[in-house]
Amino acid sequence: IILSIVSGVLGEGIQITGIGGNVNMPGSIDQQFHSDLDYPQSDKLMVNIPLGDVDELNGSLELVSGTHIADQNSEQRAFRANTNCGDVIIRFLHLMHRGKSNPSAHPRYMLGVWHAALSEEQRKRQQFCLNPESQVLLQDCQRQLERLGYGGPQPVFGPNYFAPDVAGLLKEVIYRISPSTYRVLTRILRR
């Protein structure tokens, strides 16, 4: 069903170009509103898969409708994406959103799966690329991650890199525009 929806929006040649986990820990604070990609990159979709029921009590996402459209006259309204186990959220990567605080005593878990319509040539150049119709998707994913130097017996958890303040927002924008520039700047500033 998800692949049918994604193909209906993006077209043929759908590939998975990234998979990640998102854990909202107890006691977290609200993130800044942000997008995962800038305009006009509307050729990618994020499929968020909550791994349990999610609402205001454990940190549901807050999305801003209309921000994926360049039209300044579109209605923009923030709303919480409360979900039940088995639901998914499909959104453009450039839709403004943020993780909200988790006041509960338990982590909130969610998977994020990036989808893109790629030509055969683009697939060859893509560093991480999985066929979503594969019958052995998890094994394919593990092989790709091992090839890229990731993986292992235990997942690696990292904090949100960007604090919910002006400096954090500036860092996130620099990272999104040029990850290599961001890495160089952080190395220089640590010295």
CSV table of C-alpha atoms in Angstrom, one decimal:
chain,number,residue,atom,x,y,z
A,1,ILE,CA,0.0,0.0,0.0
A,2,ILE,CA,2.8,2.4,0.9
A,3,LEU,CA,4.7,1.7,-2.3
A,4,SER,CA,1.5,2.3,-4.3
A,5,ILE,CA,1.0,5.7,-2.7
A,6,VAL,CA,4.6,6.7,-3.0
A,7,SER,CA,4.6,5.6,-6.7
A,8,GLY,CA,1.4,7.5,-7.3
A,9,VAL,CA,3.0,10.7,-6.0
A,10,LEU,CA,6.6,10.4,-7.4
A,11,GLY,CA,6.2,8.1,-10.4
A,12,GLU,CA,8.1,5.0,-11.5
A,13,GLY,CA,11.5,3.7,-10.4
A,14,ILE,CA,10.9,4.1,-6.6
A,15,GLN,CA,13.9,3.2,-4.5
A,16,ILE,CA,14.6,3.4,-0.8
A,17,THR,CA,17.5,5.9,-0.4
A,18,GLY,CA,17.8,5.9,3.4
A,19,ILE,CA,16.5,4.2,6.6
A,20,GLY,CA,16.9,5.6,10.0
A,21,GLY,CA,15.5,5.4,13.5
A,22,ASN,CA,14.2,8.2,15.6
A,23,VAL,CA,14.0,7.8,19.4
A,24,ASN,CA,12.3,10.6,21.4
A,25,MET,CA,13.6,10.1,24.9
A,26,PRO,CA,11.7,10.9,28.1
A,27,GLY,CA,12.3,14.5,29.2
A,28,SER,CA,13.2,15.7,25.7
A,29,ILE,CA,12.4,19.3,24.6
A,30,ASP,CA,10.7,20.7,21.5
A,31,GLN,CA,12.9,20.9,18.4
A,32,GLN,CA,12.9,23.9,16.1
A,33,PHE,CA,10.6,23.7,13.1
A,34,HIS,CA,12.7,22.5,10.2
A,35,SER,CA,12.6,20.7,6.9
A,36,ASP,CA,14.8,17.8,5.9
A,37,LEU,CA,15.4,19.1,2.4
A,38,ASP,CA,15.1,22.6,0.8
A,39,TYR,CA,12.9,23.6,-2.1
A,40,PRO,CA,12.5,22.8,-4.9
A,41,GLN,CA,13.4,19.2,-4.0
A,42,SER,CA,10.0,17.6,-4.1
A,43,ASP,CA,11.1,14.4,-5.7
A,44,LYS,CA,11.5,12.6,-2.4
A,45,LEU,CA,9.1,11.3,0.3
A,46,MET,CA,9.6,10.3,3.9
A,47,VAL,CA,7.6,7.4,5.3
A,48,ASN,CA,7.5,7.7,9.1
A,49,ILE,CA,6.5,4.4,10.8
A,50,PRO,CA,5.8,4.8,14.5
A,51,LEU,CA,6.5,1.6,16.4
A,52,GLY,CA,3.7,2.1,18.9
A,53,ASP,CA,0.9,4.5,19.7
A,54,VAL,CA,2.1,8.1,19.6
A,55,ASP,CA,0.3,11.2,20.9
A,56,GLU,CA,1.0,14.4,22.9
A,57,LEU,CA,1.8,12.2,25.9
A,58,ASN,CA,5.0,10.7,24.3
A,59,GLY,CA,6.1,13.2,21.7
A,60,SER,CA,4.2,13.1,18.5
A,61,LEU,CA,5.4,15.0,15.5
A,62,GLU,CA,4.1,18.5,14.8
A,63,LEU,CA,3.7,19.2,11.1
A,64,VAL,CA,2.9,22.5,9.3
A,65,SER,CA,0.5,21.9,6.5
A,66,GLY,CA,1.0,23.8,3.3
A,67,THR,CA,4.8,24.4,3.8
A,68,HIS,CA,5.6,21.8,1.2
A,69,ILE,CA,4.0,24.2,-1.4
A,70,ALA,CA,6.0,27.2,-2.7
A,71,ASP,CA,2.7,29.2,-2.9
A,72,GLN,CA,2.8,31.9,-0.3
A,73,ASN,CA,-1.0,32.0,-0.2
A,74,SER,CA,-1.4,28.4,0.9
A,75,GLU,CA,-2.9,27.9,4.3
A,76,GLN,CA,-0.2,27.0,6.9
A,77,ARG,CA,-1.4,25.4,10.1
A,78,ALA,CA,0.6,23.4,12.6
A,79,PHE,CA,-1.0,20.2,13.9
A,80,ARG,CA,0.1,17.1,15.9
A,81,ALA,CA,0.4,13.8,13.9
A,82,ASN,CA,-1.0,11.4,16.5
A,83,THR,CA,-0.9,7.8,15.3
A,84,ASN,CA,-1.8,4.3,16.4
A,85,CYS,CA,0.4,1.3,16.0
A,86,GLY,CA,0.2,0.3,12.3
A,87,ASP,CA,-0.3,3.8,11.0
A,88,VAL,CA,2.2,5.6,8.8
A,89,ILE,CA,2.9,9.2,8.0
A,90,ILE,CA,3.9,10.0,4.4
A,91,ARG,CA,5.3,13.5,3.8
A,92,PHE,CA,7.5,15.4,1.5
A,93,LEU,CA,11.0,15.9,3.0
A,94,HIS,CA,10.7,19.7,2.7
A,95,LEU,CA,7.5,19.9,4.8
A,96,MET,CA,8.2,21.9,8.0
A,97,HIS,CA,8.0,19.8,11.1
A,98,ARG,CA,9.5,19.2,14.5
A,99,GLY,CA,9.7,16.6,17.2
A,100,LYS,CA,7.7,17.6,20.3
A,101,SER,CA,8.8,17.0,23.9
A,102,ASN,CA,8.2,13.6,25.4
A,103,PRO,CA,6.8,14.1,28.9
A,104,SER,CA,6.2,10.4,29.4
A,105,ALA,CA,8.5,7.9,31.2
A,106,HIS,CA,9.1,5.8,28.1
A,107,PRO,CA,10.9,6.4,24.8
A,108,ARG,CA,8.9,7.0,21.6
A,109,TYR,CA,10.3,5.0,18.7
A,110,MET,CA,9.8,5.7,15.0
A,111,LEU,CA,11.4,4.6,11.7
A,112,GLY,CA,12.1,6.9,8.9
A,113,VAL,CA,12.3,5.5,5.3
A,114,TRP,CA,13.4,7.9,2.5
A,115,HIS,CA,11.8,7.1,-0.9
A,116,ALA,CA,12.8,8.6,-4.3
A,117,ALA,CA,12.0,8.0,-8.0
A,118,LEU,CA,15.4,7.3,-9.6
A,119,SER,CA,16.5,6.5,-13.1
A,120,GLU,CA,18.8,3.6,-13.8
A,121,GLU,CA,21.7,6.1,-14.0
A,122,GLN,CA,20.8,7.7,-10.7
A,123,ARG,CA,20.6,4.3,-9.0
A,124,LYS,CA,24.2,3.6,-10.0
A,125,ARG,CA,25.4,6.9,-8.5
A,126,GLN,CA,23.3,6.6,-5.3
A,127,GLN,CA,25.4,5.5,-2.3
A,128,PHE,CA,22.5,3.8,-0.5
A,129,CYS,CA,19.8,2.3,-2.7
A,130,LEU,CA,17.3,-0.5,-2.0
A,131,ASN,CA,14.5,-1.9,-4.1
A,132,PRO,CA,11.4,-1.6,-1.9
A,133,GLU,CA,9.9,-4.7,-3.7
A,134,SER,CA,12.7,-7.0,-2.6
A,135,GLN,CA,11.6,-10.1,-0.8
A,136,VAL,CA,14.7,-9.9,1.4
A,137,LEU,CA,14.7,-6.2,2.1
A,138,LEU,CA,16.2,-6.5,5.6
A,139,GLN,CA,19.1,-8.6,4.3
A,140,ASP,CA,19.7,-6.2,1.4
A,141,CYS,CA,19.7,-3.3,3.9
A,142,GLN,CA,22.2,-5.0,6.1
A,143,ARG,CA,24.5,-5.7,3.2
A,144,GLN,CA,24.4,-2.1,2.1
A,145,LEU,CA,25.1,-0.8,5.6
A,146,GLU,CA,28.0,-3.2,6.0
A,147,ARG,CA,29.4,-2.1,2.6
A,148,LEU,CA,29.2,1.5,3.8
A,149,GLY,CA,30.9,0.7,7.1
A,150,TYR,CA,27.8,0.9,9.3
A,151,GLY,CA,26.0,-1.8,11.2
A,152,GLY,CA,27.0,-4.2,13.8
A,153,PRO,CA,25.3,-6.2,16.5
A,154,GLN,CA,23.9,-3.1,18.4
A,155,PRO,CA,22.4,0.1,17.0
A,156,VAL,CA,24.3,3.3,17.6
A,157,PHE,CA,22.3,6.1,19.3
A,158,GLY,CA,23.2,9.7,19.0
A,159,PRO,CA,21.6,12.9,20.3
A,160,ASN,CA,19.8,15.4,18.1
A,161,TYR,CA,22.8,17.3,16.7
A,162,PHE,CA,21.0,20.6,16.6
A,163,ALA,CA,19.9,22.4,19.8
A,164,PRO,CA,16.5,24.1,19.7
A,165,ASP,CA,18.0,27.6,19.6
A,166,VAL,CA,19.2,30.1,16.9
A,167,ALA,CA,22.7,28.5,16.9
A,168,GLY,CA,21.2,25.1,16.4
A,169,LEU,CA,19.0,26.2,13.6
A,170,LEU,CA,22.0,27.9,11.9
A,171,LYS,CA,24.1,24.7,12.2
A,172,GLU,CA,21.2,22.6,10.8
A,173,VAL,CA,20.8,24.9,7.8
A,174,ILE,CA,24.6,24.8,7.1
A,175,TYR,CA,24.5,21.0,7.4
A,176,ARG,CA,21.5,20.6,5.1
A,177,ILE,CA,23.1,22.8,2.4
A,178,SER,CA,26.6,21.3,2.6
A,179,PRO,CA,27.3,18.4,5.0
A,180,SER,CA,31.0,18.4,4.1
A,181,THR,CA,31.3,22.2,4.9
A,182,TYR,CA,29.6,21.6,8.2
A,183,ARG,CA,32.0,18.7,9.1
A,184,VAL,CA,35.1,20.9,8.2
A,185,LEU,CA,33.7,23.8,10.3
A,186,THR,CA,33.1,21.6,13.3
A,187,ARG,CA,36.6,20.2,13.2
A,188,ILE,CA,38.1,23.7,13.0
A,189,LEU,CA,35.9,25.1,15.8
A,190,ARG,CA,36.9,22.1,18.1
A,191,ARG,CA,40.6,23.1,18.0
